[in-house]
PDB file of C-alpha atoms and ligand atoms in Angstrom:
ATOM      1  CA  MET A  12      -0.109   0.054  -0.184  1.00 97.00           C
ATOM      2  CA  ASN A  13       1.296   3.522  -0.946  1.00 98.00           C
ATOM      3  CA  ILE A  14       0.040   6.592   1.066  1.00 98.00           C
ATOM      4  CA  VAL A  15       0.352  10.057   0.590  1.00 98.00           C
ATOM      5  CA  LEU A  16      -0.324  12.427   3.885  1.00 98.00           C
ATOM      6  CA  LEU A  17      -1.486  15.409   3.461  1.00 97.00           C
ATOM      7  CA  GLY A  18      -1.987  18.367   5.842  1.00 96.00           C
ATOM      8  CA  PRO A  19      -1.059  21.800   7.168  1.00 96.00           C
ATOM      9  CA  PRO A  20       2.095  22.002   9.239  1.00 93.00           C
ATOM     10  CA  GLY A  21       1.148  20.891  12.609  1.00 92.00           C
ATOM     11  CA  SER A  22      -1.727  18.719  11.656  1.00 95.00           C
ATOM     12  CA  GLY A  23      -0.389  15.872  13.399  1.00 91.00           C
ATOM     13  CA  LYS A  24       1.043  14.112  10.190  1.00 92.00           C
ATOM     14  CA  GLY A  25       4.233  13.024  11.778  1.00 88.00           C
ATOM     15  CA  THR A  26       2.346  11.548  14.978  1.00 89.00           C
ATOM     16  CA  GLN A  27      -0.070   9.718  12.505  1.00 95.00           C
ATOM     17  CA  ALA A  28       2.620   8.621  10.421  1.00 94.00           C
ATOM     18  CA  LYS A  29       4.285   6.922  13.080  1.00 91.00           C
ATOM     19  CA  MET A  30       1.210   4.904  14.175  1.00 95.00           C
ATOM     20  CA  ILE A  31       0.400   4.180  10.245  1.00 97.00           C
ATOM     21  CA  ALA A  32       3.806   2.815   9.764  1.00 96.00           C
ATOM     22  CA  ASP A  33       3.757   0.583  12.866  1.00 95.00           C
ATOM     23  CA  LYS A  34       0.363  -0.975  11.968  1.00 97.00           C
ATOM     24  CA  TYR A  35       0.703  -1.331   8.580  1.00 97.00           C
ATOM     25  CA  LYS A  36       4.099  -1.944   7.866  1.00 96.00           C
ATOM     26  CA  VAL A  37       4.948   0.785   5.219  1.00 97.00           C
ATOM     27  CA  LYS A  38       8.086   2.636   4.891  1.00 97.00           C
ATOM     28  CA  HIS A  39       7.711   6.362   6.643  1.00 96.00           C
ATOM     29  CA  ILE A  40       9.467   8.700   4.534  1.00 96.00           C
ATOM     30  CA  SER A  41       9.260  12.518   5.718  1.00 95.00           C
ATOM     31  CA  THR A  42      10.761  14.721   3.137  1.00 97.00           C
ATOM     32  CA  GLY A  43      11.305  17.427   6.476  1.00 94.00           C
ATOM     33  CA  ASP A  44      13.317  14.558   8.209  1.00 92.00           C
ATOM     34  CA  ILE A  45      15.444  14.007   5.107  1.00 96.00           C
ATOM     35  CA  LEU A  46      16.245  17.881   4.722  1.00 97.00           C
ATOM     36  CA  ARG A  47      16.686  18.274   8.546  1.00 93.00           C
ATOM     37  CA  GLU A  48      19.598  15.445   8.476  1.00 94.00           C
ATOM     38  CA  ASN A  49      21.211  17.277   5.591  1.00 96.00           C
ATOM     39  CA  VAL A  50      21.107  20.440   7.579  1.00 95.00           C
ATOM     40  CA  ARG A  51      22.677  18.610  10.394  1.00 93.00           C
ATOM     41  CA  ASN A  52      25.391  16.932   8.517  1.00 96.00           C
ATOM     42  CA  SER A  53      25.979  20.202   6.414  1.00 97.00           C
ATOM     43  CA  THR A  54      25.862  18.570   3.265  1.00 97.00           C
ATOM     44  CA  THR A  55      25.579  20.592  -0.094  1.00 97.00           C
ATOM     45  CA  LEU A  56      21.887  20.222  -0.018  1.00 97.00           C
ATOM     46  CA  GLY A  57      21.389  20.929   3.637  1.00 97.00           C
ATOM     47  CA  THR A  58      23.234  24.080   3.286  1.00 97.00           C
ATOM     48  CA  GLU A  59      21.087  25.039   0.239  1.00 97.00           C
ATOM     49  CA  ALA A  60      17.860  23.966   1.899  1.00 97.00           C
ATOM     50  CA  LYS A  61      18.416  25.700   5.434  1.00 95.00           C
ATOM     51  CA  LYS A  62      17.523  29.366   4.004  1.00 94.00           C
ATOM     52  CA  TYR A  63      14.126  28.257   2.904  1.00 94.00           C
ATOM     53  CA  MET A  64      13.223  26.112   6.203  1.00 93.00           C
ATOM     54  CA  ASP A  65      14.448  28.627   8.476  1.00 88.00           C
ATOM     55  CA  ALA A  66      12.179  31.249   6.535  1.00 86.00           C
ATOM     56  CA  GLY A  67       9.273  29.025   6.581  1.00 86.00           C
ATOM     57  CA  LYS A  68       9.589  28.727   2.875  1.00 91.00           C
ATOM     58  CA  LEU A  69       9.388  25.714   0.643  1.00 96.00           C
ATOM     59  CA  VAL A  70      12.770  24.095  -0.864  1.00 98.00           C
ATOM     60  CA  PRO A  71      12.955  24.325  -4.724  1.00 98.00           C
ATOM     61  CA  ASP A  72      10.949  21.792  -6.222  1.00 98.00           C
ATOM     62  CA  ALA A  73      14.051  20.217  -8.300  1.00 98.00           C
ATOM     63  CA  LEU A  74      15.902  19.261  -5.091  1.00 98.00           C
ATOM     64  CA  LEU A  75      12.676  18.082  -3.747  1.00 98.00           C
ATOM     65  CA  ILE A  76      12.076  15.704  -6.805  1.00 98.00           C
ATOM     66  CA  ASP A  77      15.553  14.531  -6.977  1.00 97.00           C
ATOM     67  CA  ILE A  78      15.392  13.136  -3.189  1.00 97.00           C
ATOM     68  CA  ILE A  79      11.989  11.297  -3.854  1.00 98.00           C
ATOM     69  CA  LYS A  80      13.146  10.163  -6.979  1.00 97.00           C
ATOM     70  CA  ASP A  81      15.825   8.155  -5.148  1.00 96.00           C
ATOM     71  CA  ARG A  82      13.970   7.577  -2.121  1.00 97.00           C
ATOM     72  CA  LEU A  83      11.212   5.695  -3.994  1.00 97.00           C
ATOM     73  CA  ALA A  84      13.725   3.426  -5.967  1.00 97.00           C
ATOM     74  CA  LYS A  85      15.378   1.914  -2.743  1.00 97.00           C
ATOM     75  CA  PRO A  86      14.542  -1.596  -2.208  1.00 96.00           C
ATOM     76  CA  ASP A  87      13.267  -0.906   1.223  1.00 96.00           C
ATOM     77  CA  VAL A  88      10.173   0.738  -0.002  1.00 96.00           C
ATOM     78  CA  ARG A  89       9.243  -1.918  -2.012  1.00 93.00           C
ATOM     79  CA  SER A  90       6.359  -3.411   0.218  1.00 93.00           C
ATOM     80  CA  GLY A  91       4.760  -0.110   0.535  1.00 97.00           C
ATOM     81  CA  TRP A  92       5.520   3.549   1.448  1.00 98.00           C
ATOM     82  CA  MET A  93       4.102   6.631   3.353  1.00 98.00           C
ATOM     83  CA  LEU A  94       5.032  10.208   2.120  1.00 97.00           C
ATOM     84  CA  ASP A  95       5.164  12.755   4.901  1.00 95.00           C
ATOM     85  CA  GLY A  96       5.434  16.165   3.406  1.00 96.00           C
ATOM     86  CA  TYR A  97       5.678  15.369   0.060  1.00 98.00           C
ATOM     87  CA  PRO A  98       4.214  16.542  -2.664  1.00 98.00           C
ATOM     88  CA  ARG A  99       3.642  19.940  -1.514  1.00 97.00           C
ATOM     89  CA  THR A 100       3.394  21.515  -5.017  1.00 98.00           C
ATOM     90  CA  LEU A 101       1.452  20.710  -7.851  1.00 98.00           C
ATOM     91  CA  PRO A 102       5.027  20.253  -9.707  1.00 98.00           C
ATOM     92  CA  GLN A 103       6.167  17.615  -7.144  1.00 98.00           C
ATOM     93  CA  ALA A 104       2.767  15.982  -7.655  1.00 98.00           C
ATOM     94  CA  GLU A 105       3.253  15.688 -11.347  1.00 98.00           C
ATOM     95  CA  ALA A 106       6.697  14.561 -11.178  1.00 98.00           C
ATOM     96  CA  MET A 107       5.774  11.608  -8.587  1.00 98.00           C
ATOM     97  CA  GLY A 108       2.982  10.547 -10.859  1.00 97.00           C
ATOM     98  CA  ASN A 109       5.392  10.336 -13.708  1.00 98.00           C
ATOM     99  CA  ILE A 110       8.277   8.590 -11.594  1.00 97.00           C
ATOM    100  CA  MET A 111       5.905   6.003 -10.235  1.00 97.00           C
ATOM    101  CA  PRO A 112       5.102   3.916 -13.319  1.00 97.00           C
ATOM    102  CA  GLY A 113       8.550   3.412 -13.953  1.00 96.00           C
ATOM    103  CA  LEU A 114       9.296   1.639 -10.839  1.00 97.00           C
ATOM    104  CA  GLY A 115       6.257  -0.365 -11.012  1.00 96.00           C
ATOM    105  CA  GLN A 116       4.314   1.706  -8.202  1.00 97.00           C
ATOM    106  CA  LYS A 117       0.939   3.610  -7.856  1.00 97.00           C
ATOM    107  CA  LEU A 118      -0.639   5.725  -5.128  1.00 98.00           C
ATOM    108  CA  ASP A 119      -3.405   4.028  -3.508  1.00 98.00           C
ATOM    109  CA  VAL A 120      -4.416   6.926  -1.341  1.00 98.00           C
ATOM    110  CA  VAL A 121      -4.024  10.611   0.073  1.00 98.00           C
ATOM    111  CA  LEU A 122      -5.065  11.149   3.422  1.00 98.00           C
ATOM    112  CA  ASN A 123      -5.848  14.890   3.821  1.00 98.00           C
ATOM    113  CA  ILE A 124      -5.824  15.791   7.802  1.00 97.00           C
ATOM    114  CA  ASP A 125      -7.769  19.167   8.251  1.00 96.00           C
ATOM    115  CA  VAL A 126      -7.191  21.120  11.234  1.00 96.00           C
ATOM    116  CA  PRO A 127      -8.221  24.885  11.645  1.00 94.00           C
ATOM    117  CA  ASP A 128      -5.387  27.479  11.442  1.00 93.00           C
ATOM    118  CA  GLU A 129      -6.035  28.866  14.916  1.00 92.00           C
ATOM    119  CA  GLU A 130      -5.503  25.521  16.511  1.00 93.00           C
ATOM    120  CA  LEU A 131      -2.254  24.919  14.034  1.00 94.00           C
ATOM    121  CA  VAL A 132      -0.583  27.805  15.552  1.00 93.00           C
ATOM    122  CA  GLN A 133      -1.075  26.903  19.219  1.00 92.00           C
ATOM    123  CA  ARG A 134       0.378  23.264  18.216  1.00 92.00           C
ATOM    124  CA  LEU A 135       3.132  24.402  16.209  1.00 93.00           C
ATOM    125  CA  SER A 136       4.362  27.375  18.885  1.00 93.00           C
ATOM    126  CA  GLY A 137       4.496  24.717  21.779  1.00 95.00           C
ATOM    127  CA  ARG A 138       5.927  21.952  19.945  1.00 93.00           C
ATOM    128  CA  ARG A 139       9.091  20.267  20.787  1.00 96.00           C
ATOM    129  CA  MET A 140      11.080  17.787  19.131  1.00 94.00           C
ATOM    130  CA  CYS A 141      13.471  14.964  19.780  1.00 93.00           C
ATOM    131  CA  LYS A 142      16.554  14.094  16.831  1.00 88.00           C
ATOM    132  CA  CYS A 143      14.597  10.585  17.077  1.00 89.00           C
ATOM    133  CA  GLY A 144      11.747  12.030  15.556  1.00 85.00           C
ATOM    134  CA  THR A 145       9.418  11.858  18.525  1.00 89.00           C
ATOM    135  CA  SER A 146       7.379  15.063  19.342  1.00 91.00           C
ATOM    136  CA  TYR A 147       5.797  16.756  22.112  1.00 93.00           C
ATOM    137  CA  HIS A 148       3.756  19.588  23.180  1.00 93.00           C
ATOM    138  CA  ILE A 149       4.689  21.881  26.326  1.00 95.00           C
ATOM    139  CA  GLN A 150       1.123  21.915  27.285  1.00 92.00           C
ATOM    140  CA  PHE A 151      -0.836  18.993  25.731  1.00 87.00           C
ATOM    141  CA  ASN A 152       1.509  16.476  25.606  1.00 90.00           C
ATOM    142  CA  PRO A 153       4.521  17.155  27.636  1.00 96.00           C
ATOM    143  CA  PRO A 154       7.370  14.903  28.469  1.00 97.00           C
ATOM    144  CA  LYS A 155       7.980  12.972  31.773  1.00 97.00           C
ATOM    145  CA  GLU A 156      11.007  15.309  32.595  1.00 97.00           C
ATOM    146  CA  THR A 157      10.829  18.722  30.929  1.00 96.00           C
ATOM    147  CA  GLY A 158      13.121  19.127  27.870  1.00 96.00           C
ATOM    148  CA  LYS A 159      14.111  15.378  27.714  1.00 97.00           C
ATOM    149  CA  CYS A 160      12.754  12.938  25.408  1.00 97.00           C
ATOM    150  CA  ASP A 161      10.740   9.927  26.835  1.00 97.00           C
ATOM    151  CA  VAL A 162      11.681   7.413  24.164  1.00 96.00           C
ATOM    152  CA  CYS A 163      15.750   8.161  24.071  1.00 97.00           C
ATOM    153  CA  GLY A 164      16.493  10.440  26.780  1.00 97.00           C
ATOM    154  CA  GLU A 165      17.960  13.228  24.593  1.00 97.00           C
ATOM    155  CA  GLU A 166      17.503  17.005  24.824  1.00 97.00           C
ATOM    156  CA  LEU A 167      14.276  18.486  23.168  1.00 97.00           C
ATOM    157  CA  TYR A 168      14.685  21.230  20.841  1.00 95.00           C
ATOM    158  CA  HIS A 169      12.203  24.198  19.568  1.00 93.00           C
ATOM    159  CA  ARG A 170      12.731  23.898  15.659  1.00 90.00           C
ATOM    160  CA  ASP A 171      13.631  27.230  14.263  1.00 87.00           C
ATOM    161  CA  ASP A 172      10.521  27.146  12.086  1.00 89.00           C
ATOM    162  CA  ASP A 173       8.263  26.433  15.007  1.00 91.00           C
ATOM    163  CA  LYS A 174       8.839  30.009  16.070  1.00 90.00           C
ATOM    164  CA  ALA A 175       6.143  32.845  15.273  1.00 85.00           C
ATOM    165  CA  GLU A 176       7.178  34.514  12.317  1.00 84.00           C
ATOM    166  CA  ALA A 177       7.890  31.246  10.487  1.00 88.00           C
ATOM    167  CA  ILE A 178       4.731  29.756  11.373  1.00 92.00           C
ATOM    168  CA  MET A 179       2.763  32.355   9.759  1.00 91.00           C
ATOM    169  CA  GLN A 180       4.706  32.030   6.830  1.00 91.00           C
ATOM    170  CA  ARG A 181       4.764  28.375   6.851  1.00 92.00           C
ATOM    171  CA  LEU A 182       0.699  28.444   6.919  1.00 94.00           C
ATOM    172  CA  GLU A 183       0.527  31.019   4.200  1.00 94.00           C
ATOM    173  CA  THR A 184       2.807  28.619   2.072  1.00 94.00           C
ATOM    174  CA  TYR A 185       0.367  25.937   2.808  1.00 96.00           C
ATOM    175  CA  HIS A 186      -2.732  27.827   1.447  1.00 96.00           C
ATOM    176  CA  ASN A 187      -1.118  28.864  -1.493  1.00 97.00           C
ATOM    177  CA  GLN A 188       1.002  26.081  -2.618  1.00 97.00           C
ATOM    178  CA  THR A 189      -0.154  22.631  -1.038  1.00 97.00           C
ATOM    179  CA  GLN A 190      -3.616  23.229  -0.776  1.00 97.00           C
ATOM    180  CA  PRO A 191      -4.408  23.027  -4.399  1.00 97.00           C
ATOM    181  CA  LEU A 192      -3.171  19.518  -4.315  1.00 98.00           C
ATOM    182  CA  ILE A 193      -6.599  18.735  -2.340  1.00 97.00           C
ATOM    183  CA  GLU A 194      -8.679  19.257  -5.612  1.00 97.00           C
ATOM    184  CA  TYR A 195      -5.786  17.771  -8.041  1.00 98.00           C
ATOM    185  CA  TYR A 196      -5.928  14.526  -5.966  1.00 98.00           C
ATOM    186  CA  SER A 197     -10.078  14.787  -5.622  1.00 97.00           C
ATOM    187  CA  LYS A 198     -10.229  14.719  -9.255  1.00 97.00           C
ATOM    188  CA  LYS A 199      -8.200  11.586  -9.072  1.00 96.00           C
ATOM    189  CA  GLY A 200     -10.691   9.863  -6.958  1.00 97.00           C
ATOM    190  CA  VAL A 201      -7.952   9.126  -4.338  1.00 97.00           C
ATOM    191  CA  ILE A 202      -8.732  11.475  -1.239  1.00 97.00           C
ATOM    192  CA  ALA A 203      -9.910  10.637   1.783  1.00 98.00           C
ATOM    193  CA  ASN A 204     -10.839  13.458   4.142  1.00 97.00           C
ATOM    194  CA  ILE A 205      -9.671  13.289   8.014  1.00 97.00           C
ATOM    195  CA  LYS A 206     -10.621  15.328  10.507  1.00 97.00           C
ATOM    196  CA  GLY A 207      -7.416  16.353  12.558  1.00 96.00           C
ATOM    197  CA  SER A 208      -8.769  17.992  15.487  1.00 93.00           C
ATOM    198  CA  GLY A 209      -9.148  16.018  18.864  1.00 87.00           C
ATOM    199  CA  ASP A 210      -7.902  12.939  20.302  1.00 89.00           C
ATOM    200  CA  ILE A 211      -4.748  11.436  18.420  1.00 90.00           C
ATOM    201  CA  LYS A 212      -6.201   7.855  19.352  1.00 94.00           C
ATOM    202  CA  GLN A 213      -9.646   8.826  17.795  1.00 96.00           C
ATOM    203  CA  ILE A 214      -7.858  10.266  14.652  1.00 97.00           C
ATOM    204  CA  PHE A 215      -5.777   7.247  14.028  1.00 98.00           C
ATOM    205  CA  ALA A 216      -9.281   5.329  14.334  1.00 98.00           C
ATOM    206  CA  GLU A 217     -10.668   7.197  11.505  1.00 97.00           C
ATOM    207  CA  ILE A 218      -7.828   6.829   9.427  1.00 98.00           C
ATOM    208  CA  THR A 219      -7.659   2.928   9.908  1.00 98.00           C
ATOM    209  CA  LYS A 220     -11.353   2.811   8.669  1.00 97.00           C
ATOM    210  CA  VAL A 221      -9.931   4.263   5.334  1.00 98.00           C
ATOM    211  CA  LEU A 222      -6.741   2.099   5.421  1.00 98.00           C
ATOM    212  CA  ASP A 223      -8.163  -1.008   5.908  1.00 97.00           C
ATOM    213  CA  LYS A 224      -9.993  -1.043   2.826  1.00 93.00           C
ATOM    214  CA  PHE A 225      -6.821  -1.571   1.082  1.00 90.00           C
TER     215      PHE A 225
HETATM  216  P1  LIG B  21       8.545  19.510   7.783  1.00 60.46           P
HETATM  217  O1  LIG B  21       9.031  18.921   8.797  1.00 60.46           O
HETATM  218  O2  LIG B  21       7.384  18.513   6.644  1.00 60.46           O
HETATM  219  O3  LIG B  21       7.121  20.488   8.351  1.00 60.46           O
HETATM  220  O4  LIG B  21       9.084  20.114   6.385  1.00 60.46           O
HETATM  221  C1  LIG B  21      10.040  21.304   7.061  1.00 60.46           C
HETATM  222  C2  LIG B  21      10.437  22.127   6.167  1.00 60.46           C
HETATM  223  O5  LIG B  21      11.142  21.627   5.128  1.00 60.46           O
HETATM  224  C3  LIG B  21       9.441  22.752   5.381  1.00 60.46           C
HETATM  225  O6  LIG B  21       8.840  24.152   5.901  1.00 60.46           O
HETATM  226  C4  LIG B  21       9.993  23.036   3.925  1.00 60.46           C
HETATM  227  O7  LIG B  21      11.152  24.010   4.021  1.00 60.46           O
HETATM  228  C5  LIG B  21      11.026  21.615   3.957  1.00 60.46           C
HETATM  229  N1  LIG B  21      10.161  20.820   3.263  1.00 60.46           N
HETATM  230  C6  LIG B  21       9.914  19.720   3.285  1.00 60.46           C
HETATM  231  N2  LIG B  21       9.414  18.961   2.547  1.00 60.46           N
HETATM  232  C7  LIG B  21       8.949  19.902   1.550  1.00 60.46           C
HETATM  233  C8  LIG B  21       8.615  19.484   0.209  1.00 60.46           C
HETATM  234  N3  LIG B  21       8.151  18.585  -0.148  1.00 60.46           N
HETATM  235  N4  LIG B  21       8.731  20.909  -0.605  1.00 60.46           N
HETATM  236  C9  LIG B  21       9.311  21.950  -0.172  1.00 60.46           C
HETATM  237  N5  LIG B  21      10.184  21.887   0.844  1.00 60.46           N
HETATM  238  C10 LIG B  21       9.899  21.024   1.734  1.00 60.46           C
END
């Protein structure tokens, strides 16, 4: 099964992605994580991408299309993948549509997670991350020990792009560049809309109702 997770920043895509990957044994591919790893390792890609990421803007399509082309060709995704954070623009979606047939792959379903903007701002500004990918919220989902990851004990950090100015920019970018994908995939008949407010487990239950059909 091949899945795309669509939703604004802070919609809980990352959290749901982990749960989906565990239950359905699909490979979780987060382009944000791939880019952040490149930034940490100061690769050429990372240095180029950082300028855009810190400003809450999208990294140019050509770079992302190369990343996804490589990633989908790796053997570990053959039994199914889930893209989290890709595609984010129409050219990215079209490029993916052209890459998949050559790899013998097809997109089964796009889960569109919907959350109102006010809630997204509240969620993102309180979000704290761990290098291991686990995320927390200082108010709604705090770690047991302040500032430390429950899973691996590492120090938590506040993403630069989870700070006030970048958040507003990311939401604007989402509405202008990513939201048109909802219509694009609706026309292809692969969209499932999920209400992303409320309890994490309840949202996951809605997702499983959709994915169990595949
Ligand atoms: P995320 O962790 O998915 O919120 O991504 C963090 C940042 O990485 C985004 O704000 C963008 O700057 C960049 N990024 C991640 N995925 C993409 C993509 N598909 N296209 C362009 N930029 C991306």
